[in-house]
Amino acid sequence: MFRNQYDSDVTVWSPQGRLHQVEYAMEAVKLGTATVGLKNRETAVLVALCKPTSELSASQRKIIPIDDHLGISIAGITADARVLSRYLRSECLNYKHSYDSTYPVSRLITNLGNKMQTTTQRYDRRPYGVGLLVAGYDENGPHVFQVTPSATFYNCKANSIGSRSQSARTYLGKNLDTFLDCSNDDIICHGILAILGSLPTDEHQSKENTAQFNITVAIVGKNQPFKILSEQENEKYLRMAKEKGAPADPPRNDDDDDRPSTSDQPDAGPRDPEVLVATEQRP
Amino acid sequence: MSSLGFEQFPDYQVPGVKHADFSPYESNGGSIVAIAGDDFAVIAADTRLSSGYNIHSRSQSKLFKLSPLTVLGSTGCWADTLSLTGLMKVRMQSYEHTHLRTMTTDAVAQMLSITMYNRRFFPYYVSNILAGIDKDGKGVVYSYDPIGHCEKATYRAGGTAGTLLQPVLDNQIGYKNMNLAASEVPKLTKERAVSVASDTFISAAERDIYTGDSVLINIITKDGIEVKELTLRQD
């Protein structure tokens, strides 16, 4: 994206009808490590790749429980994610107190979307720089939602966001038809296999060495309150996933996360020249 | 409320006007007994909910499990009980989200006291007794007055038959007013605590009209909460 005169304010439209600030906010999501969400008939699963930013620090919490029936995994600015998760928790708690039942997932996400939208239309606010994958279970079954900084949200069968997530999305797309009828163990394995493709290529060879990367898995479903799996359960599923087999294609180097998201509208006139954004070093 | 009423201002009284007093409070009856041991806590409450001479329910539990190690027994005005326990549940879940752990019994005790005092000028008309296991694994009992004054104790009786039950506990658990040397005092076992609690309830049901039907007993240990039920007089 080319730095131009229309991109310093979120309240300024570009001649092509784009809000550049919002699109730049979406770029922030691609800076976070990958995370995957998928579901079968009665369980929704979140798998997140945690890479510590340095050898000295612990890795960031990628998966945040919100309520017994719902949890999120984040990619992007963690501080913004904290604020959103505090909001979601507060909403769920108030709903539970008033109505003695759990907040239906799609309504909660709509509520969140509405809140996030105000930040894209005020000169004194900025969009939240975090993408969320929401896994929840309510009386309509399991749900996986993707929420973006542009305040749009998608009800997904499965999805993946974050850095190098295209490989995960490809894996998910390939195996989509099998997910609904998977067992709970299998769906978790699929999630792990999907995310293994999002590891940086040099570490892919030493996949066996689990100390270099951390995978966090969380599940929620029928008779299963939202739970982040323990170390032992993680080990068990990692082994199970490896036995099932490596992903069919090795991770692609031409991961098109680097290219800016294309707009859906047909081009009315000359478009801004599209060049890689010069942001900080990628790991 | 009625002390500020216009009865105090005879000049304003109009003859023939009917002045109905509304009281926001109602006593729904019931009693609670809680006893703390070295590594357990026992809390028992009857299951009768009444209003004057009418019975609302014979099987309403007055014990609220706030966490795996903490149980709150609450009697008095049932509406206030529901409101207070609802508020406690919400605050405790909020705590769990922020601190990534369950609240300790002592923390719950303090929070309950603060919550009740916040309503100092329109109190919760509730007699609370909190029982559980503290962070050292010992049994604890906390008792409250309607505005949140909190006192840690080894045993406590509350509710409509509280004044009938407390002296019995003083004698049987505290060994008060007995010619017993300090060395002769036997250690309190779980079985004795449960049997004393049950017996005192049976006596209370005999004399207090608001207590009866059945008793629910929660025996709290670090391994969990065991529930026992005992039938009482239904009259």
Coordinates of C-alpha atoms in Angstrom, one line a residue:
Chain A
M1 CA 0.0 0.0 0.0
F2 CA 1.3 3.3 -1.0
R3 CA 1.4 6.1 1.6
N4 CA -0.9 8.8 0.3
Q5 CA -2.9 11.7 1.4
Y6 CA -6.0 9.7 2.2
D7 CA -4.6 7.4 4.8
S8 CA -3.8 9.4 7.9
D9 CA -7.4 9.7 9.2
V10 CA -9.9 6.9 9.6
T11 CA -12.6 9.4 8.7
V12 CA -11.2 10.1 5.2
W13 CA -12.2 8.1 2.2
S14 CA -9.8 7.5 -0.6
P15 CA -11.1 8.3 -4.2
Q16 CA -11.4 4.6 -4.8
G17 CA -13.8 4.3 -1.9
R18 CA -11.5 2.7 0.6
L19 CA -10.7 3.5 4.2
H20 CA -7.0 3.0 4.3
Q21 CA -6.6 3.2 8.1
V22 CA -9.0 0.3 8.4
E23 CA -7.0 -1.7 5.9
Y24 CA -3.8 -0.9 7.7
A25 CA -5.4 -2.1 10.9
M26 CA -6.1 -5.4 9.1
E27 CA -2.3 -5.7 8.4
A28 CA -1.7 -5.7 12.1
V29 CA -3.5 -9.1 12.3
K30 CA -1.1 -10.5 9.8
L31 CA 1.8 -9.7 12.1
G32 CA 0.5 -12.0 14.8
T33 CA 1.3 -15.7 14.9
A34 CA -1.2 -18.0 13.3
T35 CA -4.2 -19.4 14.9
V36 CA -6.8 -21.9 13.6
G37 CA -10.5 -22.5 14.4
L38 CA -12.7 -25.4 13.2
K39 CA -15.6 -27.4 14.3
N40 CA -17.5 -30.7 14.0
R41 CA -21.1 -31.3 14.9
E42 CA -20.8 -30.7 18.6
T43 CA -17.4 -29.2 19.3
A44 CA -15.5 -26.1 18.3
V45 CA -11.7 -26.1 18.5
L46 CA -9.1 -23.4 18.6
V47 CA -5.5 -24.0 18.0
A48 CA -2.9 -21.3 18.4
L49 CA 0.8 -21.1 17.7
C50 CA 2.7 -19.3 20.4
K51 CA 6.1 -18.1 19.6
P52 CA 7.9 -16.3 22.3
T53 CA 9.2 -12.9 21.1
S54 CA 12.6 -13.6 22.6
E55 CA 14.4 -16.4 24.3
L56 CA 14.1 -14.6 27.6
S57 CA 10.3 -14.0 27.8
A58 CA 7.4 -16.3 28.0
S59 CA 5.1 -16.5 25.0
Q60 CA 1.9 -14.4 24.9
R61 CA -1.4 -15.8 25.8
K62 CA -3.1 -16.4 22.5
I63 CA -6.3 -18.1 23.7
I64 CA -8.5 -16.2 26.2
P65 CA -11.5 -17.8 27.9
I66 CA -14.5 -15.5 27.9
D67 CA -17.2 -17.6 29.5
D68 CA -18.1 -21.3 30.0
H69 CA -19.5 -21.5 26.5
L70 CA -17.1 -19.3 24.6
G71 CA -13.5 -18.4 24.1
I72 CA -11.3 -16.5 21.7
S73 CA -7.9 -16.7 20.1
I74 CA -6.2 -13.6 19.0
A75 CA -3.8 -12.4 16.4
G76 CA -2.4 -8.8 16.4
I77 CA -2.1 -6.2 19.1
T78 CA -2.4 -8.1 22.4
A79 CA -3.3 -5.0 24.3
D80 CA -6.3 -4.4 22.1
A81 CA -7.3 -8.0 22.5
R82 CA -7.3 -7.6 26.2
V83 CA -9.7 -4.7 26.1
L84 CA -12.0 -6.6 23.8
S85 CA -11.9 -9.7 25.9
R86 CA -12.7 -7.6 29.0
Y87 CA -15.7 -6.2 27.2
L88 CA -16.9 -9.7 26.0
R89 CA -16.5 -11.1 29.5
S90 CA -18.4 -8.2 31.0
E91 CA -21.2 -8.7 28.5
C92 CA -21.4 -12.4 29.1
L93 CA -21.5 -12.0 32.8
N94 CA -24.2 -9.4 32.7
Y95 CA -26.3 -11.5 30.4
K96 CA -25.9 -14.5 32.6
H97 CA -26.9 -12.5 35.7
S98 CA -29.9 -11.0 34.0
Y99 CA -31.2 -14.0 32.1
D100 CA -29.7 -17.0 33.9
S101 CA -28.4 -18.4 30.6
T102 CA -25.4 -18.0 28.3
Y103 CA -25.2 -15.3 25.7
P104 CA -26.0 -16.7 22.3
V105 CA -22.7 -16.6 20.3
S106 CA -23.9 -14.9 17.1
R107 CA -25.7 -12.1 19.0
L108 CA -22.6 -11.5 21.1
I109 CA -20.4 -11.2 18.0
T110 CA -22.9 -8.8 16.4
N111 CA -22.8 -6.8 19.6
L112 CA -19.0 -6.8 19.4
G113 CA -19.1 -5.8 15.8
N114 CA -21.3 -2.9 16.5
K115 CA -18.9 -1.7 19.2
M116 CA -15.9 -2.1 17.0
Q117 CA -17.5 -0.2 14.1
T118 CA -17.7 3.0 16.1
T119 CA -13.9 3.1 16.1
T120 CA -13.9 3.1 12.3
Q121 CA -16.1 6.2 12.1
R122 CA -14.7 8.6 14.6
Y123 CA -11.8 10.9 14.2
D124 CA -10.6 10.5 17.8
R125 CA -10.6 6.7 17.9
R126 CA -8.7 4.1 15.9
P127 CA -9.7 0.6 14.8
Y128 CA -8.8 -2.3 17.1
G129 CA -5.7 -3.8 15.7
V130 CA -6.6 -7.4 16.5
G131 CA -8.3 -10.2 14.7
L132 CA -10.3 -12.8 16.7
L133 CA -11.3 -16.3 16.1
V134 CA -14.2 -17.1 18.4
A135 CA -15.2 -20.6 19.3
G136 CA -18.5 -21.0 21.1
Y137 CA -21.3 -23.4 21.8
D138 CA -24.9 -22.5 22.4
E139 CA -28.3 -24.0 21.7
N140 CA -27.7 -23.6 17.9
G141 CA -24.6 -25.8 18.2
P142 CA -20.9 -25.0 17.9
H143 CA -19.8 -21.8 16.1
V144 CA -16.5 -20.5 14.8
F145 CA -16.5 -16.8 14.0
Q146 CA -13.8 -14.6 12.6
V147 CA -13.8 -10.9 13.7
T148 CA -11.6 -8.4 11.9
P149 CA -10.4 -4.9 12.8
S150 CA -12.8 -3.5 10.1
A151 CA -15.6 -4.7 12.4
T152 CA -16.8 -7.3 9.9
F153 CA -17.4 -10.8 11.2
Y154 CA -17.8 -14.0 9.4
N155 CA -19.5 -17.2 10.6
C156 CA -17.1 -19.8 9.5
K157 CA -16.9 -23.6 9.1
A158 CA -13.2 -23.2 9.8
N159 CA -10.7 -20.5 9.4
S160 CA -7.2 -19.3 10.2
I161 CA -5.7 -15.9 10.8
G162 CA -2.3 -14.5 11.5
S163 CA 1.1 -14.7 9.9
R164 CA 1.6 -17.5 7.3
S165 CA -2.0 -18.6 7.9
Q166 CA -2.6 -19.3 4.2
S167 CA -1.1 -22.8 4.5
A168 CA -3.5 -23.5 7.3
R169 CA -6.4 -22.2 5.3
T170 CA -5.4 -24.4 2.4
Y171 CA -5.3 -27.4 4.6
L172 CA -8.7 -26.5 6.1
G173 CA -10.2 -26.0 2.7
K174 CA -9.0 -29.3 1.5
N175 CA -10.4 -31.3 4.4
L176 CA -13.5 -29.2 5.0
D177 CA -15.9 -32.0 4.0
T178 CA -14.6 -34.4 6.6
F179 CA -14.9 -32.0 9.5
L180 CA -18.6 -32.3 10.3
D181 CA -18.4 -36.0 10.9
C182 CA -15.1 -36.1 12.7
S183 CA -14.7 -37.3 16.2
N184 CA -13.6 -34.8 18.8
D185 CA -10.1 -36.3 18.8
D186 CA -9.8 -36.1 15.0
I187 CA -11.0 -32.5 14.8
I188 CA -8.3 -31.5 17.3
C189 CA -5.7 -33.4 15.2
H190 CA -6.9 -31.6 12.1
G191 CA -6.5 -28.3 13.9
I192 CA -2.9 -29.2 14.9
L193 CA -2.0 -30.4 11.4
A194 CA -3.4 -27.3 9.9
I195 CA -1.4 -25.0 12.1
L196 CA 1.8 -27.0 11.6
G197 CA 1.9 -25.7 8.1
S198 CA 2.1 -22.2 9.5
L199 CA 5.5 -22.7 11.1
P200 CA 8.4 -20.8 9.6
T201 CA 10.1 -22.9 7.0
D202 CA 13.4 -23.4 8.8
E203 CA 11.7 -24.8 11.8
H204 CA 9.5 -27.0 9.7
Q205 CA 12.4 -29.5 9.2
S206 CA 12.9 -29.8 13.0
K207 CA 9.2 -30.3 13.6
E208 CA 10.0 -33.0 16.1
N209 CA 11.6 -30.5 18.4
T210 CA 8.5 -29.2 20.1
A211 CA 10.5 -27.0 22.5
Q212 CA 10.9 -24.3 19.8
F213 CA 7.2 -23.6 19.4
N214 CA 4.2 -23.8 21.6
I215 CA 0.8 -25.0 20.5
T216 CA -2.2 -24.1 22.6
V217 CA -5.4 -26.0 22.1
A218 CA -8.8 -25.1 23.4
I219 CA -12.2 -26.9 23.0
V220 CA -15.8 -26.1 23.7
G221 CA -18.9 -28.1 23.0
K222 CA -21.8 -30.1 24.1
N223 CA -21.3 -30.8 27.8
Q224 CA -17.9 -29.4 27.4
P225 CA -17.3 -26.0 29.0
F226 CA -14.5 -23.9 27.3
K227 CA -11.2 -25.5 28.3
I228 CA -7.6 -24.9 27.4
L229 CA -6.0 -28.3 27.2
S230 CA -3.2 -29.1 29.7
E231 CA 0.4 -29.9 28.8
Q232 CA -0.3 -33.7 29.0
E233 CA -3.3 -33.4 26.7
N234 CA -1.4 -31.3 24.3
E235 CA 1.4 -33.9 24.1
K236 CA -1.2 -36.6 23.5
Y237 CA -2.8 -34.8 20.6
L238 CA 0.5 -33.7 19.1
R239 CA 1.5 -37.4 19.0
M240 CA -1.9 -38.4 17.6
A241 CA -1.6 -35.7 14.9
K242 CA 1.9 -36.8 13.9
E243 CA 0.7 -40.3 13.5
K244 CA -2.1 -39.2 11.3
G245 CA 0.5 -37.8 9.0
A246 CA 2.2 -34.6 7.9
P247 CA 0.2 -32.1 5.8
A248 CA 0.1 -33.2 2.2
D249 CA 1.9 -30.1 0.9
P250 CA 4.9 -28.5 2.6
P251 CA 4.3 -24.8 3.5
R252 CA 4.4 -22.6 0.4
N253 CA 7.0 -19.8 0.2
D254 CA 4.7 -17.7 -1.9
D255 CA 2.4 -17.2 1.0
D256 CA 0.2 -14.4 -0.2
D257 CA -0.3 -12.8 3.2
D258 CA 2.2 -10.3 2.0
R259 CA -0.1 -8.8 -0.6
P260 CA -2.7 -6.4 0.6
S261 CA -6.3 -7.7 0.8
T262 CA -8.1 -6.9 -2.5
S263 CA -11.3 -5.0 -2.4
D264 CA -14.5 -6.5 -3.5
Q265 CA -15.7 -3.5 -5.5
P266 CA -14.9 -3.3 -9.2
D267 CA -12.2 -0.8 -10.0
A268 CA -13.8 2.5 -11.0
G269 CA -10.6 4.3 -11.9
P270 CA -6.9 4.2 -11.4
R271 CA -5.9 2.3 -8.2
D272 CA -3.3 3.2 -5.8
P273 CA 0.0 1.5 -6.6
E274 CA 0.2 -1.6 -4.4
V275 CA 3.6 -2.1 -2.8
L276 CA 4.6 -4.1 0.3
V277 CA 4.1 -2.1 3.4
A278 CA 7.4 -1.4 5.1
T279 CA 6.7 -2.6 8.6
E280 CA 8.9 -4.1 11.2
Q281 CA 11.0 -7.3 10.6
R282 CA 9.0 -10.5 10.3
P283 CA 10.3 -13.3 12.5
Chain B
M1 CA -39.6 4.4 56.6
S2 CA -42.8 4.9 58.5
S3 CA -40.9 6.8 61.2
L4 CA -40.6 9.6 58.7
G5 CA -44.3 9.2 57.8
F6 CA -46.9 11.9 58.2
E7 CA -48.1 10.4 61.4
Q8 CA -45.6 12.7 63.0
F9 CA -47.3 15.8 61.5
P10 CA -50.9 15.8 62.9
D11 CA -51.6 19.0 61.0
Y12 CA -51.4 17.3 57.7
Q13 CA -53.6 14.3 58.5
V14 CA -56.8 14.2 56.6
P15 CA -59.7 12.3 58.3
G16 CA -60.8 9.2 56.5
V17 CA -57.7 8.7 54.4
K18 CA -56.4 5.1 54.6
H19 CA -52.7 5.0 54.8
A20 CA -51.2 1.6 53.8
D21 CA -47.7 0.9 54.9
F22 CA -45.5 -0.9 52.4
S23 CA -42.6 -2.8 53.9
P24 CA -39.9 -3.8 51.4
Y25 CA -38.8 -6.6 53.7
E26 CA -40.4 -10.0 54.4
S27 CA -39.1 -12.8 56.6
N28 CA -39.2 -16.1 54.7
G29 CA -37.9 -18.0 57.7
G30 CA -35.4 -20.8 58.0
S31 CA -32.3 -21.6 60.1
I32 CA -28.7 -22.4 59.5
V33 CA -26.0 -24.1 61.5
A34 CA -22.3 -24.2 60.6
I35 CA -19.5 -26.0 62.4
A36 CA -15.8 -25.8 61.5
G37 CA -13.3 -28.6 62.2
D38 CA -9.6 -29.1 61.6
D39 CA -9.9 -30.1 58.0
F40 CA -13.6 -29.9 57.3
A41 CA -16.6 -27.6 57.6
V42 CA -20.2 -28.6 58.0
I43 CA -23.1 -26.3 57.1
A44 CA -26.7 -27.3 57.5
A45 CA -29.9 -25.4 56.6
D46 CA -33.5 -26.3 56.7
T47 CA -35.6 -26.3 53.5
R48 CA -38.7 -24.6 54.5
L49 CA -39.6 -21.3 52.8
S50 CA -42.6 -19.5 54.5
S51 CA -44.4 -16.2 54.6
G52 CA -46.3 -15.6 57.8
Y53 CA -48.3 -18.7 58.5
N54 CA -48.1 -19.9 54.8
I55 CA -45.6 -22.2 53.4
H56 CA -44.1 -21.4 50.0
S57 CA -41.9 -24.5 49.7
R58 CA -40.9 -27.5 51.7
S59 CA -37.9 -28.2 49.6
Q60 CA -36.0 -25.0 48.9
S61 CA -32.3 -25.3 49.6
K62 CA -30.8 -22.3 51.4
L63 CA -27.2 -23.4 50.8
F64 CA -25.3 -21.8 47.8
K65 CA -22.2 -23.4 46.6
L66 CA -20.0 -20.5 45.7
S67 CA -16.9 -22.5 44.9
P68 CA -15.7 -26.1 45.4
L69 CA -14.5 -25.1 48.9
T70 CA -17.0 -22.5 49.9
V71 CA -20.7 -22.7 50.7
L72 CA -22.9 -19.8 51.8
G73 CA -26.0 -20.4 53.8
S74 CA -28.5 -17.6 53.6
T75 CA -31.9 -17.0 55.3
G76 CA -34.1 -14.1 55.9
C77 CA -35.7 -12.3 53.1
W78 CA -35.6 -14.7 50.1
A79 CA -35.6 -12.0 47.5
D80 CA -32.5 -10.4 49.1
T81 CA -30.9 -13.8 49.4
L82 CA -31.3 -14.4 45.6
S83 CA -30.1 -11.0 44.8
L84 CA -27.0 -11.2 47.1
T85 CA -26.0 -14.7 45.9
G86 CA -26.5 -13.7 42.3
L87 CA -24.2 -10.7 42.8
M88 CA -21.6 -12.9 44.6
K89 CA -21.5 -15.4 41.8
V90 CA -20.9 -12.7 39.2
R91 CA -18.1 -11.0 41.2
M92 CA -16.5 -14.4 41.8
Q93 CA -16.5 -15.2 38.1
S94 CA -15.0 -11.8 37.4
Y95 CA -12.2 -12.6 39.9
E96 CA -11.5 -15.9 38.3
H97 CA -11.1 -14.3 34.9
T98 CA -8.6 -11.7 36.2
H99 CA -6.7 -13.8 38.7
L100 CA -6.9 -17.1 36.9
R101 CA -7.8 -18.9 40.1
T102 CA -10.8 -19.6 42.3
M103 CA -11.3 -17.2 45.2
T104 CA -10.1 -18.4 48.6
T105 CA -12.8 -18.7 51.3
D106 CA -11.2 -15.8 53.2
A107 CA -11.4 -13.6 50.2
V108 CA -15.0 -14.5 49.6
A109 CA -15.7 -13.8 53.3
Q110 CA -14.2 -10.3 52.9
M111 CA -16.0 -9.6 49.7
L112 CA -19.3 -10.6 51.1
S113 CA -18.8 -8.2 54.0
I114 CA -18.0 -5.3 51.7
T115 CA -20.9 -6.2 49.4
M116 CA -23.3 -6.1 52.3
Y117 CA -22.0 -2.9 53.7
N118 CA -22.4 -1.2 50.4
R119 CA -26.1 -1.4 51.2
R120 CA -25.7 0.1 54.6
F121 CA -28.7 2.4 54.2
F122 CA -31.1 -0.2 52.6
P123 CA -29.7 -3.4 54.0
Y124 CA -30.0 -6.9 52.7
Y125 CA -32.3 -8.5 55.2
V126 CA -30.3 -11.7 55.3
S127 CA -28.7 -13.7 57.9
N128 CA -25.5 -15.2 56.3
I129 CA -23.2 -17.9 57.4
L130 CA -20.2 -18.8 55.2
A131 CA -18.5 -22.1 55.7
G132 CA -15.5 -23.6 53.8
I133 CA -11.9 -24.6 53.7
D134 CA -9.3 -21.8 54.0
K135 CA -6.0 -21.7 52.1
D136 CA -4.3 -23.7 54.8
G137 CA -6.7 -26.5 54.5
K138 CA -8.5 -25.8 57.8
G139 CA -12.3 -25.5 58.2
V140 CA -13.6 -22.0 58.8
V141 CA -17.0 -20.5 59.6
Y142 CA -17.8 -16.8 59.1
S143 CA -21.0 -15.3 60.3
Y144 CA -22.6 -12.0 59.3
D145 CA -25.1 -9.5 60.4
P146 CA -27.5 -7.7 57.9
I147 CA -25.0 -4.9 57.2
G148 CA -22.0 -7.1 56.7
H149 CA -20.2 -7.3 60.1
C150 CA -18.1 -10.4 59.7
E151 CA -16.9 -12.6 62.4
K152 CA -14.8 -15.8 62.2
A153 CA -16.0 -18.5 64.5
T154 CA -15.7 -22.3 65.1
Y155 CA -19.5 -22.7 65.1
R156 CA -22.5 -20.6 64.5
A157 CA -26.3 -20.8 64.3
G158 CA -28.4 -18.2 62.4
G159 CA -31.9 -17.6 61.2
T160 CA -35.2 -17.7 62.9
A161 CA -34.2 -20.5 65.3
G162 CA -30.6 -19.1 65.7
T163 CA -31.2 -18.1 69.3
L164 CA -32.5 -21.6 70.1
L165 CA -29.6 -23.4 68.4
Q166 CA -26.6 -21.3 69.4
P167 CA -26.6 -22.2 73.1
V168 CA -26.8 -25.9 72.2
L169 CA -23.8 -25.5 70.0
D170 CA -22.0 -23.6 72.7
N171 CA -22.4 -26.5 75.0
Q172 CA -22.0 -29.4 72.6
I173 CA -19.2 -28.1 70.4
G174 CA -17.6 -25.4 72.5
Y175 CA -18.0 -27.5 75.7
K176 CA -19.0 -24.3 77.5
N177 CA -20.5 -24.3 81.0
M178 CA -19.3 -27.9 81.6
N179 CA -17.0 -29.1 84.2
L180 CA -14.4 -30.2 81.8
A181 CA -10.6 -29.6 82.0
A182 CA -9.0 -28.3 78.8
S183 CA -7.1 -31.5 78.3
E184 CA -10.3 -33.6 78.4
V185 CA -11.9 -31.7 75.5
P186 CA -12.1 -34.3 72.6
K187 CA -11.1 -33.2 69.1
L188 CA -14.1 -32.5 66.9
T189 CA -14.7 -35.2 64.3
K190 CA -16.7 -34.9 61.2
E191 CA -19.2 -37.4 62.4
R192 CA -19.8 -35.6 65.7
A193 CA -20.2 -32.3 63.9
V194 CA -22.8 -33.8 61.5
S195 CA -24.7 -35.5 64.3
V196 CA -24.8 -32.4 66.6
A197 CA -26.0 -30.3 63.6
S198 CA -28.7 -32.8 62.8
D199 CA -29.8 -33.1 66.4
T200 CA -30.0 -29.4 67.0
F201 CA -32.2 -29.0 63.9
I202 CA -34.5 -31.7 65.1
S203 CA -34.9 -29.7 68.4
A204 CA -35.3 -26.4 66.5
A205 CA -38.1 -27.9 64.3
E206 CA -40.0 -28.8 67.5
R207 CA -40.1 -25.2 68.8
D208 CA -39.7 -22.9 65.9
I209 CA -42.6 -22.8 63.4
Y210 CA -40.5 -21.4 60.6
T211 CA -38.0 -24.3 60.7
G212 CA -38.8 -27.8 59.6
D213 CA -39.6 -30.1 56.6
S214 CA -36.0 -31.2 56.0
V215 CA -32.4 -30.3 56.6
L216 CA -29.7 -30.2 53.9
I217 CA -26.3 -30.8 55.2
N218 CA -23.1 -29.9 53.2
I219 CA -19.9 -31.5 54.5
I220 CA -17.0 -29.5 52.9
T221 CA -13.5 -31.0 52.7
K222 CA -10.6 -30.4 50.4
D223 CA -11.8 -33.4 48.3
G224 CA -15.3 -31.9 47.7
I225 CA -18.7 -31.3 49.1
E226 CA -20.8 -34.2 50.4
V227 CA -24.5 -33.7 50.7
K228 CA -26.8 -35.3 53.2
E229 CA -30.5 -34.8 53.7
L230 CA -32.5 -35.4 56.9
T231 CA -36.3 -35.3 57.2
L232 CA -37.8 -33.2 59.9
R233 CA -41.3 -32.5 61.2
Q234 CA -43.6 -31.1 58.6
D235 CA -45.9 -29.2 60.9

